[in-house]
Coordinates of C-alpha atoms in Angstrom, one line a residue:
X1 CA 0.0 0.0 0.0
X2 CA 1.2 3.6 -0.1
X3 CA 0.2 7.0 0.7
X4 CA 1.2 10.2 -1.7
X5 CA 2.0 12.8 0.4
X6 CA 3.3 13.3 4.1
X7 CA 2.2 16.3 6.1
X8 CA 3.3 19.1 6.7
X9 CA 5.2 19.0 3.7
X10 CA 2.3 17.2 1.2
X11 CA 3.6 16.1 -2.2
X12 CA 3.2 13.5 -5.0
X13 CA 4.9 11.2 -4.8
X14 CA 6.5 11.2 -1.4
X15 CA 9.2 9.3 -0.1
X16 CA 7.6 9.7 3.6
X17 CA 4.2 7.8 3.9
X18 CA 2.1 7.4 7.0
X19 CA 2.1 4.0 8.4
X20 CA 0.1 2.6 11.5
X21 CA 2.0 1.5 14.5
X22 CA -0.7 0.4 16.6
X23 CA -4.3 -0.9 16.1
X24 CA -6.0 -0.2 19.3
X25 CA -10.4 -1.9 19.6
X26 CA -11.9 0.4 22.6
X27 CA -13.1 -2.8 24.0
X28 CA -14.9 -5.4 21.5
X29 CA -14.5 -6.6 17.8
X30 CA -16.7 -4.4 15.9
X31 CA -19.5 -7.0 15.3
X32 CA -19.9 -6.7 19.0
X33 CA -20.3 -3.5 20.9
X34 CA -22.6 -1.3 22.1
X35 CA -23.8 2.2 22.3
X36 CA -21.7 2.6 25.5
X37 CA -18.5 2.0 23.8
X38 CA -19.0 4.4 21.1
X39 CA -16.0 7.3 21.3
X40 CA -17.3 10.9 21.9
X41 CA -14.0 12.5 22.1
X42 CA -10.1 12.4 21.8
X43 CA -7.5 14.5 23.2
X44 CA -3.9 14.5 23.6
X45 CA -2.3 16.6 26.3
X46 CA 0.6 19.4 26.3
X47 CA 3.7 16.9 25.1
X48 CA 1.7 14.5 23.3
X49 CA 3.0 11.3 25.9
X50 CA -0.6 10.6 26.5
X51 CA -3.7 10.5 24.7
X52 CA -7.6 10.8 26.1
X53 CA -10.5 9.2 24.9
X54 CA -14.0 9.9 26.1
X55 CA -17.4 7.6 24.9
X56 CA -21.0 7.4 25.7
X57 CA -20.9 5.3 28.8
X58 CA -19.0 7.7 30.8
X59 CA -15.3 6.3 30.7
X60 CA -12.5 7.6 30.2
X61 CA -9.2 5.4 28.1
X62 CA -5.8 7.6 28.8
X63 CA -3.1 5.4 26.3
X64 CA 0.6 6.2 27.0
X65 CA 3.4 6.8 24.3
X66 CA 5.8 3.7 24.8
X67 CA 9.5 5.5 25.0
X68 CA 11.8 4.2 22.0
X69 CA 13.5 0.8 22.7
X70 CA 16.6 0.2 20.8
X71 CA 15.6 -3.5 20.7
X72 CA 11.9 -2.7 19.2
X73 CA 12.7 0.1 16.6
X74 CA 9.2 -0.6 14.9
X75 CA 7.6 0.1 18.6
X76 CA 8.7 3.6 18.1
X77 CA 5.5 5.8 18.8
X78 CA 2.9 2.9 20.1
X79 CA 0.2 4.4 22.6
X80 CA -1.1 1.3 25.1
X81 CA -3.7 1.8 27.8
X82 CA -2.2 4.0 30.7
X83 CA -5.4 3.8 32.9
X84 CA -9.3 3.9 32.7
X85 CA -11.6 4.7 35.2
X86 CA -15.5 5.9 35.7
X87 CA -15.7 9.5 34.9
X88 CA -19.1 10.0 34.8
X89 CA -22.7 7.7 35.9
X90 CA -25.9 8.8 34.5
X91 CA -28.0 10.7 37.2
X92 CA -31.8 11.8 37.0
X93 CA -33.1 15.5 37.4
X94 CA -36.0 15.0 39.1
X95 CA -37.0 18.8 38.9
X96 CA -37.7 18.2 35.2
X97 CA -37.8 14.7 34.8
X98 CA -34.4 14.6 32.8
X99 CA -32.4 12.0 32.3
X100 CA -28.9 13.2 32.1
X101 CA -26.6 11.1 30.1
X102 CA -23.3 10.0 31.5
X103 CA -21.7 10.2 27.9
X104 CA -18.4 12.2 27.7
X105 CA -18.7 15.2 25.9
X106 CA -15.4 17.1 26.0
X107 CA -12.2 16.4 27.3
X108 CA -9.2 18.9 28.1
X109 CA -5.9 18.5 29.8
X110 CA -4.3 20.9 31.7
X111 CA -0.5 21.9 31.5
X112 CA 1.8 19.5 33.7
X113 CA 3.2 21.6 36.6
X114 CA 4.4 18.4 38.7
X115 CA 4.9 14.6 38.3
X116 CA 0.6 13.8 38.4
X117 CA -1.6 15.4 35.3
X118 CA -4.7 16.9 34.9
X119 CA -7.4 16.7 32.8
X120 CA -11.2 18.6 32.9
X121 CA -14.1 16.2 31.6
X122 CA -17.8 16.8 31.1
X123 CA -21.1 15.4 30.1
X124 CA -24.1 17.1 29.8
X125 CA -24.1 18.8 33.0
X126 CA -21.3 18.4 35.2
X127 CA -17.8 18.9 34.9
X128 CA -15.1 17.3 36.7
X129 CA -11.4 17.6 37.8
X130 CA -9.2 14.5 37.7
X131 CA -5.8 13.9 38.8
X132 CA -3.9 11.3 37.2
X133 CA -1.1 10.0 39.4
X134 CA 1.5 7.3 39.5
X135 CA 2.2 5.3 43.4
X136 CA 5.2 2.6 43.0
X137 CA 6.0 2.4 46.5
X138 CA 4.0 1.8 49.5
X139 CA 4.3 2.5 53.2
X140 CA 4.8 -0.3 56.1
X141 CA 5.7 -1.0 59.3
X142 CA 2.9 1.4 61.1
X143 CA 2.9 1.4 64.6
X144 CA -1.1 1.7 65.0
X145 CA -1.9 -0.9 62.3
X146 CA -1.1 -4.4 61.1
X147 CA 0.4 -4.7 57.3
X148 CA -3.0 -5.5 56.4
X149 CA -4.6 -2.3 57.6
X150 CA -6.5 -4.2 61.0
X151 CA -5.8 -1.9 63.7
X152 CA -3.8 -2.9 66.7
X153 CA -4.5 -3.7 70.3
X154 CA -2.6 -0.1 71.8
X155 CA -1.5 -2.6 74.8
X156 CA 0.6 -4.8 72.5
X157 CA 2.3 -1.7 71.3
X158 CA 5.7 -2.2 73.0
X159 CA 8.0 -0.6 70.9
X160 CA 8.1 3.0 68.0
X161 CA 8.9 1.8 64.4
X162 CA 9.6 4.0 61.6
X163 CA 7.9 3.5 59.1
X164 CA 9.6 2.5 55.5
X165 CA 8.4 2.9 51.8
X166 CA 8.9 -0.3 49.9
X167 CA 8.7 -1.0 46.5
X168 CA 5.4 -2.4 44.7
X169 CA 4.0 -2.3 41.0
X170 CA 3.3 0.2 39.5
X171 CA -0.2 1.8 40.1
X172 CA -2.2 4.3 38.3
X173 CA -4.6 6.2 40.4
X174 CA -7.5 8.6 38.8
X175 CA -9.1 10.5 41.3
X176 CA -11.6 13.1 41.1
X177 CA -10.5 16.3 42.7
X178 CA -13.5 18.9 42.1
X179 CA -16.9 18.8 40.7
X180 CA -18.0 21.7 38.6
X181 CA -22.2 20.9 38.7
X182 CA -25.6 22.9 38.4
X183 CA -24.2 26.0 36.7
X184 CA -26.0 24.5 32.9
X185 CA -29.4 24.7 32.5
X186 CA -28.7 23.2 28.5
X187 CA -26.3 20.6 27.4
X188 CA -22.7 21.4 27.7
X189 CA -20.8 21.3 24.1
X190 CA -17.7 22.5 25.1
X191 CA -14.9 23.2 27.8
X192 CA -11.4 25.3 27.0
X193 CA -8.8 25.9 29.6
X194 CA -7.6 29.5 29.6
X195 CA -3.9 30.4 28.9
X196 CA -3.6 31.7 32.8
X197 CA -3.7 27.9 34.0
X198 CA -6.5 29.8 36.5
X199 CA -9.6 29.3 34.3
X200 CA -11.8 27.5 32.1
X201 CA -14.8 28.1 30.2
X202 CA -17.6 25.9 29.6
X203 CA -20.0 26.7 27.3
X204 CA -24.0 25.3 26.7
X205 CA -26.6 26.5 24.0
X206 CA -27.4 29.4 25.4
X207 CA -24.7 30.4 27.9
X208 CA -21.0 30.4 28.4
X209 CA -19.2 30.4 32.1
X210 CA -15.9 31.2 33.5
X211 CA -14.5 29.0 36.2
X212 CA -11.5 29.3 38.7
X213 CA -10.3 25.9 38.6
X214 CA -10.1 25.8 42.3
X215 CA -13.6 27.4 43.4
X216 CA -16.6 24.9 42.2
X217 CA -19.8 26.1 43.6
X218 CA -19.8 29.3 41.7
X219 CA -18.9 30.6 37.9
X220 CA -19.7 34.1 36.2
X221 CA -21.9 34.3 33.4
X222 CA -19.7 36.1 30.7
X223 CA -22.1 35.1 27.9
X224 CA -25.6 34.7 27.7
X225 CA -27.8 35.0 24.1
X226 CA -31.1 33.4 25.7
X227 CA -33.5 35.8 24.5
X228 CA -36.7 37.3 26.9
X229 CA -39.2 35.0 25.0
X230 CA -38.0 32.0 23.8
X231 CA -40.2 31.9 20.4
X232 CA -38.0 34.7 19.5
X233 CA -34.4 32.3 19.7
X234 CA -33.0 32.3 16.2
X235 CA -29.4 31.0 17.0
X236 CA -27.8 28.7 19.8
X237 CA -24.2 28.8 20.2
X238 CA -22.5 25.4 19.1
X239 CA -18.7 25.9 19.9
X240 CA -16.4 27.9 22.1
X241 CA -12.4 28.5 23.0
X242 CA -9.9 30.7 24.4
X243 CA -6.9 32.5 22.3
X244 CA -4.4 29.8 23.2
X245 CA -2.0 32.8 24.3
X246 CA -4.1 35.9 25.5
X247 CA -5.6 35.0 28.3
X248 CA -8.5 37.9 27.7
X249 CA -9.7 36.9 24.6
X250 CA -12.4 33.9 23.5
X251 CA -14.4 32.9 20.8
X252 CA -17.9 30.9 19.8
X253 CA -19.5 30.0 17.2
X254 CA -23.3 29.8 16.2
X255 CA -26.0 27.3 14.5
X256 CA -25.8 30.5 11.9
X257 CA -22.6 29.7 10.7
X258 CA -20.7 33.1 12.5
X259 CA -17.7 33.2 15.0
X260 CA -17.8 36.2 17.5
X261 CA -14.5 37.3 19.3
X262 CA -15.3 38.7 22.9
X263 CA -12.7 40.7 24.9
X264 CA -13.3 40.3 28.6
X265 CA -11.6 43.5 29.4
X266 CA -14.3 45.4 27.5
X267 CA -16.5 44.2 30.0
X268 CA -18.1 41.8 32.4
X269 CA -20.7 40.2 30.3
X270 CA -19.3 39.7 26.6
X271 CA -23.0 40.2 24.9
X272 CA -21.0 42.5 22.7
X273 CA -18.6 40.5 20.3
X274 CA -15.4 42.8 19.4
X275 CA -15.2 40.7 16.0
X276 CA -17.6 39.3 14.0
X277 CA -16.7 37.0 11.3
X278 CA -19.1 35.8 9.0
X279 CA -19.1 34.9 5.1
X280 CA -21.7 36.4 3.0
X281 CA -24.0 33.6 1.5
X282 CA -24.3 33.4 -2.3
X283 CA -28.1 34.1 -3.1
X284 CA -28.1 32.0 -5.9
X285 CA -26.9 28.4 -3.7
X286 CA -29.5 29.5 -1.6
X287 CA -32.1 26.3 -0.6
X288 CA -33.8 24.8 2.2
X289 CA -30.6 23.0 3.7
X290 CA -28.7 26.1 3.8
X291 CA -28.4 27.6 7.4
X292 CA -28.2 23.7 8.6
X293 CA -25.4 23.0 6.7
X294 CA -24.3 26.0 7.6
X295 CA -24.1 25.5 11.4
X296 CA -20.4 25.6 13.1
X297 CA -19.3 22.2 14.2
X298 CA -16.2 22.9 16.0
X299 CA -14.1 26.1 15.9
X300 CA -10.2 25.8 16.8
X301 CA -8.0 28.3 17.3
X302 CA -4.2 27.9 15.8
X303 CA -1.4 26.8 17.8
X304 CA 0.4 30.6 16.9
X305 CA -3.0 32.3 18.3
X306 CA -3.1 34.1 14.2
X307 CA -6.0 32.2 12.9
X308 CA -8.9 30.1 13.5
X309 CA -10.4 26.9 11.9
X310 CA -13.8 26.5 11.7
X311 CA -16.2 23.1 10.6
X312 CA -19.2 23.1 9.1
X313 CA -21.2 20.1 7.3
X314 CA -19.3 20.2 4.1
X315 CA -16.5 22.2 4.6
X316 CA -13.8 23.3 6.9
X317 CA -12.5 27.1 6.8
X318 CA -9.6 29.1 7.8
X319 CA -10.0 32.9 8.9
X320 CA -7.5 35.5 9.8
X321 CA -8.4 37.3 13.3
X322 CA -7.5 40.3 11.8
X323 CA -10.1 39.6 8.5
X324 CA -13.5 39.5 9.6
X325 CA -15.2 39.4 6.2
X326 CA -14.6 36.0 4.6
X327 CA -12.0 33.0 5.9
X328 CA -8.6 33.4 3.6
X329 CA -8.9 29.5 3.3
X330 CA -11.9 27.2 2.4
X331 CA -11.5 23.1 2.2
X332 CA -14.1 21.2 0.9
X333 CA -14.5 18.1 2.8
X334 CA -17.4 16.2 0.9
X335 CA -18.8 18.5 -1.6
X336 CA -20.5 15.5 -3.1
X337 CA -22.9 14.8 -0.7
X338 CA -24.3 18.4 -1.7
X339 CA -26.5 16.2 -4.0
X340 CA -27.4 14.0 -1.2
X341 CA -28.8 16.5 1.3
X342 CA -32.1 15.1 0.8
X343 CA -31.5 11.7 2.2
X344 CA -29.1 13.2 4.9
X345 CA -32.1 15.1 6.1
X346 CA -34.2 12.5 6.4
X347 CA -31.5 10.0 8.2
X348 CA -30.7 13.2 10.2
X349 CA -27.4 12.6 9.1
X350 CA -27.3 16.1 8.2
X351 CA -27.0 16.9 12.1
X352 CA -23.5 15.5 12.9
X353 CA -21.3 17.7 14.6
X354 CA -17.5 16.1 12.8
X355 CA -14.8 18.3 14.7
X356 CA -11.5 19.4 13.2
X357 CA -7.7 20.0 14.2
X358 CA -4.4 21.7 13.3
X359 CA -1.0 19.8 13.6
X360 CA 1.5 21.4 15.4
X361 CA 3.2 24.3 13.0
X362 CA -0.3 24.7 11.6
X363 CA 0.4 23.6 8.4
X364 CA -1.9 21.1 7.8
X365 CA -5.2 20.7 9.2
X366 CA -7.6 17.1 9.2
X367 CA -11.3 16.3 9.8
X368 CA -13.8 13.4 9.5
X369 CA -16.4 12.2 7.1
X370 CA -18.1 9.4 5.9
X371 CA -17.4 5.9 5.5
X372 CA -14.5 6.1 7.9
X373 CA -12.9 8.4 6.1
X374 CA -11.2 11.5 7.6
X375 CA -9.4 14.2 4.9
X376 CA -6.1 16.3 5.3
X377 CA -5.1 19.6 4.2
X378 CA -1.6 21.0 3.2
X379 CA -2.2 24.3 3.2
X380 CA 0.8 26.0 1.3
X381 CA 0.3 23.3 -1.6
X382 CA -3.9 23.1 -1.1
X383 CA -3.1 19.8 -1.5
X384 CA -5.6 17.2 0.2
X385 CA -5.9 13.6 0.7
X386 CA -8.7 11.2 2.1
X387 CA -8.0 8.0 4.3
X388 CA -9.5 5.5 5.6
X389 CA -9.6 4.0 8.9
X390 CA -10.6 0.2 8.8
X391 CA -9.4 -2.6 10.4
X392 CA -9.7 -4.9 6.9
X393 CA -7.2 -2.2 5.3
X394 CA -5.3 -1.4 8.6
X395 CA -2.6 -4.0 9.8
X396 CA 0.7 -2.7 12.2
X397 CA 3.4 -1.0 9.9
X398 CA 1.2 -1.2 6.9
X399 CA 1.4 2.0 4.6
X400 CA -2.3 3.8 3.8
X401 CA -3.6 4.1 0.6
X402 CA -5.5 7.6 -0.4
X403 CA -9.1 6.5 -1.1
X404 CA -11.1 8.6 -3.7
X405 CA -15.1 8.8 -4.0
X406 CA -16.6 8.4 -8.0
X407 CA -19.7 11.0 -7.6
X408 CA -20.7 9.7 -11.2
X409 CA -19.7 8.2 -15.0
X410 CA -17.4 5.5 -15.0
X411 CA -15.6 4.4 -11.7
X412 CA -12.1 3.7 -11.9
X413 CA -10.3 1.1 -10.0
X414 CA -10.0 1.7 -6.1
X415 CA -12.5 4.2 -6.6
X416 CA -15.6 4.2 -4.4
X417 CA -19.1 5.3 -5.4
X418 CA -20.6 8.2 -3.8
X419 CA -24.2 6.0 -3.5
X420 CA -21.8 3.3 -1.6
X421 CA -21.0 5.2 1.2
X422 CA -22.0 4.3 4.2
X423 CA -23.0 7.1 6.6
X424 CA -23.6 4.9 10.0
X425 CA -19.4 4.7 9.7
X426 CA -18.5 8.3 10.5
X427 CA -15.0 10.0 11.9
X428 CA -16.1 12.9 13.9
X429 CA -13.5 13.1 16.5
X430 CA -9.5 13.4 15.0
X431 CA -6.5 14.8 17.2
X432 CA -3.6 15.8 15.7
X433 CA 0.1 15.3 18.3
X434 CA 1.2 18.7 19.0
X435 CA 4.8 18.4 17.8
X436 CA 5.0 15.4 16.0
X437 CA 2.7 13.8 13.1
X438 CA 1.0 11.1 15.0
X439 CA -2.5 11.3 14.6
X440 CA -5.9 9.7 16.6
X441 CA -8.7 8.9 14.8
X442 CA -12.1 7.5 16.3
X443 CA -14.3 5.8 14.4
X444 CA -17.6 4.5 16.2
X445 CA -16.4 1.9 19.0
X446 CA -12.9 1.8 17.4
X447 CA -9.5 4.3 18.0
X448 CA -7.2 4.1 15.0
X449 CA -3.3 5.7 15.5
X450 CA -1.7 6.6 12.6
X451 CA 1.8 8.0 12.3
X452 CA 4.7 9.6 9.6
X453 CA 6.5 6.1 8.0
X454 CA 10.1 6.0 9.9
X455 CA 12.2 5.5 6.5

């Protein structure tokens, strides 16, 4: 098999290819899972050592990057499971009869300040702080208890011992450390962790809060768009994130396809966007799918803080912070489903939220689509590529091929028809290594790693 083109320098024919180190199933073979083992999120931290995945049943996966072993050369890059535990159970709102979900809904890590890490997850509702810590010793020789923990008779104490730390395996510990709850009245979509290492936002339909990370049973309401009468709500607000280096500045997007960027210095409640961006719609494309397919998935910021990505159903765009009139890049992800809205619609297809992401010098950018497919960007060549994540194509070390779709006429060899798609195999979640290209892909019950071929 082989791939034309390596990011971030895409060109045909490359002598660097991607290749898979490591196949890694969530939990089942994919004729047997269920709902609860579908991902809903993927996220590596700060250095890229460890990678987070989040799905519907409220667990959280955290793989860890093997180091390089002269022995192994070809284990160079391989993530294998680092720890899982519980994050969230469903719970019941008996006020209004809700059922809240334990599904995961966002994940974010926060930067390492000592040897135990950090990471912010949330379902619908609550969001929680957990620390991540590693215990290879253990403590014995108490004076008040037995080794086993039974506490002794105080009259049999004769003698003081010191007590000594002896070796044991390795453990990983999870532990939740706060709870962030009833502060949503809607679903939460998103969660970004503020360059100050202080403060995080979280963000629902309506609203977006600010949290100190170490008081939980109070946030400030720095955006709220939920009008007097609710028959009058044209827009909900779909995505949010802070500058990744000014500490004052956010952005969120809307189910209207625009990006506002708020200043909180300008005031305490950011109902007044500094910058709007928006691109004007062509009259003539106008039809009934337009403002769905015109709703913002996801919206990132780049890792130099310049520009911003942003998702919707059939394309992904760049825009300059200092342009607010139309994005200075625009990737079309599956243009030909535009004939296939129809059906989308009715299969409610047409409502998936696919995410995006940058690599680390922001040069090339990836998202999800159909079929298991998920399509990179070189932006200085406008080059672009689609692979697929499948275990019948994906075996360890073997090199991708670039998949194409046939929307009509004759279809060539390798070629896939648009009308053979299958659109209950989606890749909505991606994450991109911050310095190196190793990339995550999930796909339904399934996590797929990909990274550069070592020639």
């Amino acid at each position: 098999m082989t791939f034309s083109g390596a990011f971030p320098k895409l060109k045909v024919p490359s002598t660097k290819t991607w290749r898979k180190p490591a196949y890694i199933s969530m939990r089942r073979s994919e004729d047997d899972w269920d709902r609860a083992d579908i991902i809903s999120t993927v996220e590596f931290n700060f250095s890229g050592d460890l990678l987070a995945t989040g799905d519907k049943g409220g667990r959280v996966v955290i793989f860890q990057r093997e180091q390089e072993n002269k022995s192994r050369p070809h284990s160079r890059g391989e993530y294998n499971v680092y720890s899982t535990f519980q994050s969230h159970e469903p719970e019941f709102d008996y006020l209004k009869s809700l059922e809240i979900e334990e599904k995961i809904n966002k994940i974010r890590w926060l930067p390492q300040q000592n040897a135990a890490h950090f990471l912010l997850s949330t379902n619908d509702k609550t969001i929680k702080l957990w620390k991540i810590s590693e215990r290879d010793k253990r403590a014995e020789g108490y004076n008040l208890k037995d080794d086993d923990g039974r506490l002794r008779d105080p009259f049999r104490i004769t003698a003081l011992r010191v007590p000594i730390l002896k070796p044991m395996d390795l453990m990983v510990e999870a532990s939740p450390r706060r709870i962030f709850a009833n502060a949503h009245t809607y679903h939460i979509n998103s969660i970004s962790v503020n360059s100050d290492h202080e403060t995080y936002l979280s963000a629902d339909d309506l609203r977006i809060n600010l949290w100190n990370l170490e008081i939980t049973d109070r946030s400030f309401n720095i955006v709220d768009i939920k009008p007097a009468n609710m028959e009058e709500l044209t827009e909900v607000i779909t995505a949010a994130e802070f500058h990744p280096h000014q500490c004052n500045v956010f952005v969120y997007s809307s189910s209207k396809g625009t990006i506002r960027l708020c200043d909180m210095r300008d005031s305490a409640l950011c109902d007044r966007h500094s910058k709007f961006f928006e691109e004007p719609e062509d009259p003539s494309s106008r039809s009934f799918f337009s403002e769905i397919i015109s709703s913002i998935s996801d919206v990132k910021f780049s890792h130099s803080g310049r520009y911003m990505m942003t998702r919707d159903y059939l394309s992904v765009k760049v825009w300059d912070l200092n342009m607010e009139s139309r994005p200075v890049e625009t990737y079309q992800v599956h243009e030909y489903l535009r004939s296939k809205l129809c059906s989308l619609y009715e299969n409610d297809c047409i409502f998936d939220k696919f995410e995006c992401c940058w690599n680390g010098p922001d040069s090339a950018i990836m998202t999800g689509s159909y079929n298991n497919f998920f399509r990179m960007f070189d932006r200085s060549t406008r080059r672009d590529i689609t692979l697929e994540a499948s275990r019948e194509s994906s075996k360890p070390r073997a090199i991708l091929k670039p998949r194409k779709v046939c929307t009509g006429g004759k279809r060539k060899k390798d070629e896939i028809s648009v009308d053979s798609l299958d659109f209950n195999k989606k890749i909505l979640h991606t994450a991109w290594h911050p310095k190196e290209n190793i990339i995550a892909v999930a796909a339904t019950n399934n996590l797929y790693i990909f990274q550069d071929k070592v020639n």
